[in-house]
Amino acid sequence: KHACGLNSHCKGIRHHPVCSCSPGHVWDPFLGCQIQKIKECTEHSDCLSNRTCSNFKCVDPCDNVCGNNTICTVENHTIACACKPGFVGNPFQNCISQEIKECTEHSDCLSNRTCSNFKCVDPCDSVCGNNTICTVENHHTACACRPGFVGNPLQNCVDQDVNCQNSDDCSSGKVCVDFKCDDPCLGGCGPNTVCLTVNEVSMCACKPGYIGHPFHECYPKECMVNSDCPEQKECRDQHCEDACKDACGPNSICKSRLDDVLCLCKYCLVHKRLYRHPHSVDPCTPFVRDNPS
């Protein structure tokens, strides 16, 4: 009992168990009794003529044998690889498309066509420029500007009423826009300004001798140095302004002369000379003397 393994039967002989595999099974020294594989074939002739014998089985011999774009046939257990119609090459490696040669020279095509890569094509594609007409005669192209246009038909044709091709054709200060010379700053700058164009980029600027905001208004410069102003004024930001403005401290009287500003206290006999610098500390509080002169 339990002396033999799976797929086997036991028989007692002379008081000892003897094991044997069940019908349809064979002994495997490593795995015990295994199902006996049925041998479909032992040679090609055991199979149909379009099959071959491999590992005791009849199989399709065309699997992964021929290259791309091929047809595999089997006859009398022998394979044959061939390129598909319209393809050429090595059928065991790769077959590529074989284009039909429509032409080999221009004369093989109609007079308004040319031969390119063995095909008759329209030679006008992407040959002429903008606003042109392309004609073909005896396999040769001819480009011409459309009526009302002028220029190089192989590059670009423009309206014959245009003023310019680019900004170099325009006078100073103007740029070429839609084939016309225009003032790029027209209506955009303030009074007393000029429009400057650099590399086709325009900007407003004050005229020489003027200052201000060029998009609003520019005005003449009043001064460059103090001597350009009246005696009681000094030059600030190119304007003549009251020299005493914000020059002295509280409770003081300001008097300007030449390039000096003189601050006098209202309530004491004190004065201090300043040069356009307001007091950091008020020295002129009532009844207090500071640096008497």
mmCIF file of C-alpha atoms in Angstrom:
data_model
loop_
_atom_site.group_PDB
_atom_site.id
_atom_site.type_symbol
_atom_site.label_atom_id
_atom_site.label_comp_id
_atom_site.label_asym_id
_atom_site.label_seq_id
_atom_site.Cartn_x
_atom_site.Cartn_y
_atom_site.Cartn_z
ATOM 1 C CA LYS A 1 0.000 0.000 0.000
ATOM 2 C CA HIS A 2 1.339 3.480 -1.043
ATOM 3 C CA ALA A 3 4.528 1.819 -2.339
ATOM 4 C CA CYS A 4 4.236 3.302 -5.867
ATOM 5 C CA GLY A 5 3.890 6.898 -7.126
ATOM 6 C CA LEU A 6 1.332 8.678 -9.305
ATOM 7 C CA ASN A 7 0.253 7.232 -12.629
ATOM 8 C CA SER A 8 1.460 3.752 -11.605
ATOM 9 C CA HIS A 9 0.163 0.507 -10.218
ATOM 10 C CA CYS A 10 1.676 -1.991 -7.797
ATOM 11 C CA LYS A 11 1.937 -5.777 -8.033
ATOM 12 C CA GLY A 12 3.260 -8.052 -5.267
ATOM 13 C CA ILE A 13 5.833 -10.534 -6.426
ATOM 14 C CA ARG A 14 7.519 -12.941 -3.945
ATOM 15 C CA HIS A 15 6.352 -10.852 -1.034
ATOM 16 C CA HIS A 16 7.800 -7.622 -2.547
ATOM 17 C CA PRO A 17 5.973 -4.685 -4.245
ATOM 18 C CA VAL A 18 6.791 -4.145 -7.915
ATOM 19 C CA CYS A 19 5.703 -0.806 -9.452
ATOM 20 C CA SER A 20 4.947 -0.205 -13.127
ATOM 21 C CA CYS A 21 3.547 2.786 -15.019
ATOM 22 C CA SER A 22 -0.082 2.831 -15.945
ATOM 23 C CA PRO A 23 -0.991 2.391 -19.614
ATOM 24 C CA GLY A 24 -0.235 5.508 -21.689
ATOM 25 C CA HIS A 25 2.549 6.567 -19.341
ATOM 26 C CA VAL A 26 6.304 6.139 -19.461
ATOM 27 C CA TRP A 27 8.928 6.072 -16.731
ATOM 28 C CA ASP A 28 10.993 9.211 -16.207
ATOM 29 C CA PRO A 29 13.857 8.672 -13.749
ATOM 30 C CA PHE A 30 13.511 12.283 -12.494
ATOM 31 C CA LEU A 31 9.760 12.818 -12.573
ATOM 32 C CA GLY A 32 8.273 9.334 -12.211
ATOM 33 C CA CYS A 33 5.515 8.140 -14.528
ATOM 34 C CA GLN A 34 4.591 10.797 -17.110
ATOM 35 C CA ILE A 35 2.023 10.845 -19.866
ATOM 36 C CA GLN A 36 3.573 9.419 -22.960
ATOM 37 C CA LYS A 37 3.681 12.047 -25.684
ATOM 38 C CA ILE A 38 2.178 10.923 -28.910
ATOM 39 C CA LYS A 39 4.625 11.222 -31.773
ATOM 40 C CA GLU A 40 2.767 12.911 -34.630
ATOM 41 C CA CYS A 41 5.669 12.303 -36.935
ATOM 42 C CA THR A 42 9.235 11.195 -37.052
ATOM 43 C CA GLU A 43 10.063 12.542 -40.532
ATOM 44 C CA HIS A 44 8.645 15.074 -43.046
ATOM 45 C CA SER A 45 6.913 12.411 -45.091
ATOM 46 C CA ASP A 46 4.632 11.687 -42.104
ATOM 47 C CA CYS A 47 3.091 15.170 -42.571
ATOM 48 C CA LEU A 48 1.091 16.857 -45.334
ATOM 49 C CA SER A 49 3.150 18.216 -48.230
ATOM 50 C CA ASN A 50 2.850 21.798 -46.935
ATOM 51 C CA ARG A 51 4.062 20.882 -43.440
ATOM 52 C CA THR A 52 7.371 19.675 -41.982
ATOM 53 C CA CYS A 53 8.171 17.457 -38.994
ATOM 54 C CA SER A 54 9.695 19.286 -36.023
ATOM 55 C CA ASN A 55 9.957 17.799 -32.510
ATOM 56 C CA PHE A 56 7.633 14.962 -33.563
ATOM 57 C CA LYS A 57 4.962 17.457 -34.658
ATOM 58 C CA CYS A 58 3.816 18.582 -38.093
ATOM 59 C CA VAL A 59 4.268 22.413 -38.232
ATOM 60 C CA ASP A 60 4.049 25.282 -40.728
ATOM 61 C CA PRO A 61 7.669 25.813 -41.850
ATOM 62 C CA CYS A 62 6.970 29.419 -42.975
ATOM 63 C CA ASP A 63 6.878 30.906 -39.452
ATOM 64 C CA ASN A 64 9.581 33.625 -39.215
ATOM 65 C CA VAL A 65 11.535 32.263 -42.174
ATOM 66 C CA CYS A 66 11.059 34.853 -44.929
ATOM 67 C CA GLY A 67 11.804 38.615 -44.785
ATOM 68 C CA ASN A 68 9.482 41.644 -44.951
ATOM 69 C CA ASN A 69 7.027 42.102 -47.847
ATOM 70 C CA THR A 70 7.372 38.477 -48.960
ATOM 71 C CA ILE A 71 5.225 35.447 -49.788
ATOM 72 C CA CYS A 72 6.156 32.037 -48.376
ATOM 73 C CA THR A 73 5.070 28.826 -50.100
ATOM 74 C CA VAL A 74 5.637 25.196 -49.145
ATOM 75 C CA GLU A 75 5.784 22.415 -51.693
ATOM 76 C CA ASN A 76 6.751 18.821 -50.898
ATOM 77 C CA HIS A 77 7.862 19.891 -47.388
ATOM 78 C CA THR A 78 10.248 22.525 -48.887
ATOM 79 C CA ILE A 79 9.760 26.275 -48.344
ATOM 80 C CA ALA A 80 10.174 28.976 -50.987
ATOM 81 C CA CYS A 81 10.321 32.737 -50.221
ATOM 82 C CA ALA A 82 9.500 35.357 -52.883
ATOM 83 C CA CYS A 83 9.000 39.166 -52.872
ATOM 84 C CA LYS A 84 5.443 40.415 -53.172
ATOM 85 C CA PRO A 85 4.378 41.888 -56.543
ATOM 86 C CA GLY A 86 5.855 45.407 -56.940
ATOM 87 C CA PHE A 87 8.662 44.669 -54.475
ATOM 88 C CA VAL A 88 12.292 43.657 -55.085
ATOM 89 C CA GLY A 89 15.168 42.491 -52.926
ATOM 90 C CA ASN A 90 16.314 39.438 -50.967
ATOM 91 C CA PRO A 91 13.139 37.570 -49.899
ATOM 92 C CA PHE A 92 14.965 35.952 -46.986
ATOM 93 C CA GLN A 93 15.928 39.400 -45.605
ATOM 94 C CA ASN A 94 13.875 42.323 -46.924
ATOM 95 C CA CYS A 95 11.925 43.340 -50.034
ATOM 96 C CA ILE A 96 11.400 47.019 -50.912
ATOM 97 C CA SER A 97 8.846 48.706 -53.158
ATOM 98 C CA GLN A 98 9.669 48.855 -56.827
ATOM 99 C CA GLU A 99 8.168 52.050 -58.213
ATOM 100 C CA ILE A 100 7.050 51.964 -61.774
ATOM 101 C CA LYS A 101 9.194 54.318 -63.856
ATOM 102 C CA GLU A 102 6.786 56.719 -65.526
ATOM 103 C CA CYS A 103 9.630 58.434 -67.322
ATOM 104 C CA THR A 104 13.389 58.573 -67.621
ATOM 105 C CA GLU A 105 13.658 61.929 -69.438
ATOM 106 C CA HIS A 106 11.503 65.021 -70.071
ATOM 107 C CA SER A 107 10.496 63.882 -73.538
ATOM 108 C CA ASP A 108 8.626 60.944 -71.979
ATOM 109 C CA CYS A 109 6.141 63.440 -70.473
ATOM 110 C CA LEU A 110 3.662 65.941 -71.900
ATOM 111 C CA SER A 111 5.178 69.254 -73.019
ATOM 112 C CA ASN A 112 3.881 71.009 -69.856
ATOM 113 C CA ARG A 113 5.445 68.431 -67.536
ATOM 114 C CA THR A 114 8.997 67.472 -66.604
ATOM 115 C CA CYS A 115 10.520 64.163 -65.507
ATOM 116 C CA SER A 116 11.566 64.106 -61.833
ATOM 117 C CA ASN A 117 12.434 60.912 -59.956
ATOM 118 C CA PHE A 118 10.994 58.853 -62.829
ATOM 119 C CA LYS A 119 7.638 60.648 -62.586
ATOM 120 C CA CYS A 120 6.024 63.320 -64.773
ATOM 121 C CA VAL A 121 5.357 66.331 -62.520
ATOM 122 C CA ASP A 122 4.258 69.976 -62.738
ATOM 123 C CA PRO A 123 7.525 71.978 -62.812
ATOM 124 C CA CYS A 124 5.789 75.159 -61.574
ATOM 125 C CA ASP A 125 5.499 73.992 -57.964
ATOM 126 C CA SER A 126 7.453 76.433 -55.721
ATOM 127 C CA VAL A 127 9.443 77.861 -58.647
ATOM 128 C CA CYS A 128 8.072 81.392 -59.043
ATOM 129 C CA GLY A 129 7.691 84.129 -56.409
ATOM 130 C CA ASN A 130 4.568 85.779 -54.980
ATOM 131 C CA ASN A 131 1.956 87.376 -57.263
ATOM 132 C CA THR A 132 3.283 85.621 -60.382
ATOM 133 C CA ILE A 133 2.095 83.452 -63.257
ATOM 134 C CA CYS A 134 4.014 80.308 -64.200
ATOM 135 C CA THR A 135 3.827 78.820 -67.680
ATOM 136 C CA VAL A 136 5.471 75.684 -69.099
ATOM 137 C CA GLU A 137 6.434 75.245 -72.724
ATOM 138 C CA ASN A 138 8.424 72.342 -74.100
ATOM 139 C CA HIS A 139 9.227 71.192 -70.532
ATOM 140 C CA HIS A 140 10.678 74.630 -69.550
ATOM 141 C CA THR A 141 9.166 77.023 -66.987
ATOM 142 C CA ALA A 142 8.680 80.780 -67.400
ATOM 143 C CA CYS A 143 7.740 83.105 -64.507
ATOM 144 C CA ALA A 144 6.068 86.502 -64.986
ATOM 145 C CA CYS A 145 4.481 89.080 -62.661
ATOM 146 C CA ARG A 146 0.705 89.247 -62.633
ATOM 147 C CA PRO A 147 -0.907 92.243 -64.404
ATOM 148 C CA GLY A 148 -0.544 95.344 -62.219
ATOM 149 C CA PHE A 149 2.472 93.965 -60.391
ATOM 150 C CA VAL A 150 6.183 94.589 -60.868
ATOM 151 C CA GLY A 151 9.384 93.080 -59.515
ATOM 152 C CA ASN A 152 11.478 89.946 -59.843
ATOM 153 C CA PRO A 153 9.064 87.108 -60.721
ATOM 154 C CA LEU A 154 11.496 84.520 -59.402
ATOM 155 C CA GLN A 155 11.428 86.202 -55.947
ATOM 156 C CA ASN A 156 8.511 88.594 -55.377
ATOM 157 C CA CYS A 157 6.175 90.842 -57.382
ATOM 158 C CA VAL A 158 4.482 93.843 -55.727
ATOM 159 C CA ASP A 159 1.743 96.269 -56.658
ATOM 160 C CA GLN A 160 3.081 98.732 -59.213
ATOM 161 C CA ASP A 161 1.658 101.605 -57.132
ATOM 162 C CA VAL A 162 3.850 100.850 -54.121
ATOM 163 C CA ASN A 163 6.473 103.343 -52.865
ATOM 164 C CA CYS A 164 8.986 100.931 -51.401
ATOM 165 C CA GLN A 165 10.190 97.375 -51.019
ATOM 166 C CA ASN A 166 11.850 97.997 -47.640
ATOM 167 C CA SER A 167 12.623 100.920 -45.327
ATOM 168 C CA ASP A 168 15.893 101.649 -47.135
ATOM 169 C CA ASP A 169 13.779 102.948 -50.031
ATOM 170 C CA CYS A 170 12.185 105.612 -47.782
ATOM 171 C CA SER A 171 13.463 109.012 -46.723
ATOM 172 C CA SER A 172 14.961 109.586 -43.279
ATOM 173 C CA GLY A 173 12.498 109.128 -40.434
ATOM 174 C CA LYS A 174 10.070 106.977 -42.398
ATOM 175 C CA VAL A 175 9.613 103.203 -42.647
ATOM 176 C CA CYS A 176 8.161 100.929 -45.321
ATOM 177 C CA VAL A 177 4.765 99.599 -44.222
ATOM 178 C CA ASP A 178 2.643 97.640 -46.724
ATOM 179 C CA PHE A 179 4.946 98.869 -49.499
ATOM 180 C CA LYS A 180 4.353 102.526 -48.595
ATOM 181 C CA CYS A 181 6.618 105.003 -46.812
ATOM 182 C CA ASP A 182 4.863 106.219 -43.658
ATOM 183 C CA ASP A 183 5.772 108.332 -40.657
ATOM 184 C CA PRO A 184 5.767 105.749 -37.817
ATOM 185 C CA CYS A 185 5.362 108.473 -35.187
ATOM 186 C CA LEU A 186 2.486 110.282 -36.914
ATOM 187 C CA GLY A 187 0.176 111.589 -34.212
ATOM 188 C CA GLY A 188 2.117 109.887 -31.447
ATOM 189 C CA CYS A 189 4.657 112.563 -30.387
ATOM 190 C CA GLY A 190 4.095 115.816 -28.508
ATOM 191 C CA PRO A 191 5.003 119.404 -29.529
ATOM 192 C CA ASN A 192 8.667 120.285 -30.149
ATOM 193 C CA THR A 193 9.649 116.656 -30.761
ATOM 194 C CA VAL A 194 11.247 114.590 -33.505
ATOM 195 C CA CYS A 195 10.632 110.969 -34.525
ATOM 196 C CA LEU A 196 13.740 108.806 -34.622
ATOM 197 C CA THR A 197 13.866 105.482 -36.475
ATOM 198 C CA VAL A 198 16.617 102.984 -35.663
ATOM 199 C CA ASN A 199 16.570 99.517 -37.241
ATOM 200 C CA GLU A 200 12.919 100.106 -38.216
ATOM 201 C CA VAL A 201 12.042 100.821 -34.558
ATOM 202 C CA SER A 202 10.603 104.323 -34.086
ATOM 203 C CA MET A 203 10.613 106.521 -31.008
ATOM 204 C CA CYS A 204 9.751 110.122 -30.035
ATOM 205 C CA ALA A 205 12.455 112.463 -28.700
ATOM 206 C CA CYS A 206 12.684 116.134 -27.738
ATOM 207 C CA LYS A 207 14.291 118.475 -30.264
ATOM 208 C CA PRO A 208 17.875 119.560 -29.507
ATOM 209 C CA GLY A 209 17.812 122.288 -26.817
ATOM 210 C CA TYR A 210 14.450 121.084 -25.484
ATOM 211 C CA ILE A 211 13.545 118.980 -22.462
ATOM 212 C CA GLY A 212 10.372 117.313 -21.200
ATOM 213 C CA HIS A 213 8.258 114.274 -22.053
ATOM 214 C CA PRO A 214 8.373 113.661 -25.832
ATOM 215 C CA PHE A 215 4.940 111.991 -25.869
ATOM 216 C CA HIS A 216 3.334 115.042 -24.164
ATOM 217 C CA GLU A 217 5.360 118.228 -24.663
ATOM 218 C CA CYS A 218 8.953 119.420 -24.850
ATOM 219 C CA TYR A 219 9.948 122.968 -23.839
ATOM 220 C CA PRO A 220 13.164 125.002 -24.230
ATOM 221 C CA LYS A 221 15.898 124.667 -21.623
ATOM 222 C CA GLU A 222 15.997 127.836 -19.426
ATOM 223 C CA CYS A 223 19.513 127.388 -18.160
ATOM 224 C CA MET A 224 22.580 125.208 -17.899
ATOM 225 C CA VAL A 225 24.400 127.095 -15.074
ATOM 226 C CA ASN A 226 23.347 129.655 -12.415
ATOM 227 C CA SER A 227 24.724 132.547 -14.451
ATOM 228 C CA ASP A 228 22.001 131.887 -17.049
ATOM 229 C CA CYS A 229 19.370 132.943 -14.457
ATOM 230 C CA PRO A 230 18.483 136.270 -12.771
ATOM 231 C CA GLU A 231 20.445 137.128 -9.593
ATOM 232 C CA GLN A 232 17.663 135.942 -7.243
ATOM 233 C CA LYS A 233 17.340 132.546 -8.948
ATOM 234 C CA GLU A 234 19.486 129.485 -9.493
ATOM 235 C CA CYS A 235 19.528 126.759 -12.194
ATOM 236 C CA ARG A 236 17.793 123.594 -11.038
ATOM 237 C CA ASP A 237 17.102 120.769 -13.532
ATOM 238 C CA GLN A 238 17.656 123.272 -16.383
ATOM 239 C CA HIS A 239 15.015 125.612 -14.892
ATOM 240 C CA CYS A 240 15.569 128.962 -13.188
ATOM 241 C CA GLU A 241 13.958 128.683 -9.763
ATOM 242 C CA ASP A 242 13.859 130.788 -6.587
ATOM 243 C CA ALA A 243 17.178 130.185 -4.820
ATOM 244 C CA CYS A 244 15.519 130.612 -1.407
ATOM 245 C CA LYS A 245 12.979 127.873 -1.967
ATOM 246 C CA ASP A 246 13.461 125.269 0.816
ATOM 247 C CA ALA A 247 16.888 126.805 1.584
ATOM 248 C CA CYS A 248 16.333 128.199 5.136
ATOM 249 C CA GLY A 249 14.734 126.826 8.259
ATOM 250 C CA PRO A 250 11.626 127.948 10.192
ATOM 251 C CA ASN A 251 11.489 131.503 11.683
ATOM 252 C CA SER A 252 14.063 132.772 9.191
ATOM 253 C CA ILE A 253 14.369 135.215 6.341
ATOM 254 C CA CYS A 254 16.183 134.193 3.128
ATOM 255 C CA LYS A 255 18.165 136.527 0.923
ATOM 256 C CA SER A 256 19.969 135.362 -2.207
ATOM 257 C CA ARG A 257 22.943 137.011 -3.883
ATOM 258 C CA LEU A 258 25.147 135.687 -6.626
ATOM 259 C CA ASP A 259 25.767 132.021 -5.812
ATOM 260 C CA ASP A 260 25.116 132.444 -2.069
ATOM 261 C CA VAL A 261 21.980 132.026 0.013
ATOM 262 C CA LEU A 262 21.849 134.084 3.243
ATOM 263 C CA CYS A 263 19.458 132.977 5.995
ATOM 264 C CA LEU A 264 18.548 135.528 8.758
ATOM 265 C CA CYS A 265 16.556 134.756 11.900
ATOM 266 C CA LYS A 266 13.378 136.739 12.399
ATOM 267 C CA TYR A 267 13.651 137.039 16.215
ATOM 268 C CA CYS A 268 17.354 137.240 16.937
ATOM 269 C CA LEU A 269 20.458 138.960 15.701
ATOM 270 C CA VAL A 270 21.787 135.830 14.098
ATOM 271 C CA HIS A 271 22.564 134.920 10.499
ATOM 272 C CA LYS A 272 24.094 131.913 8.893
ATOM 273 C CA ARG A 273 25.367 131.601 5.336
ATOM 274 C CA LEU A 274 24.300 128.509 3.461
ATOM 275 C CA TYR A 275 25.020 127.188 -0.003
ATOM 276 C CA ARG A 276 21.731 125.655 -1.112
ATOM 277 C CA HIS A 277 21.613 123.462 1.987
ATOM 278 C CA PRO A 278 18.671 123.710 4.418
ATOM 279 C CA HIS A 279 19.257 123.666 8.201
ATOM 280 C CA SER A 280 19.529 120.220 9.739
ATOM 281 C CA VAL A 281 18.983 121.827 13.181
ATOM 282 C CA ASP A 282 17.066 125.100 13.580
ATOM 283 C CA PRO A 283 19.496 127.637 15.149
ATOM 284 C CA CYS A 284 17.008 130.464 15.143
ATOM 285 C CA THR A 285 14.572 129.854 17.996
ATOM 286 C CA PRO A 286 13.405 133.123 19.599
ATOM 287 C CA PHE A 287 15.817 134.915 21.979
ATOM 288 C CA VAL A 288 18.565 132.334 21.455
ATOM 289 C CA ARG A 289 21.812 133.427 19.843
ATOM 290 C CA ASP A 290 23.748 131.060 17.602
ATOM 291 C CA ASN A 291 26.998 131.984 15.801
ATOM 292 C CA PRO A 292 26.531 135.758 16.217
ATOM 293 C CA SER A 293 28.324 137.906 13.661
#
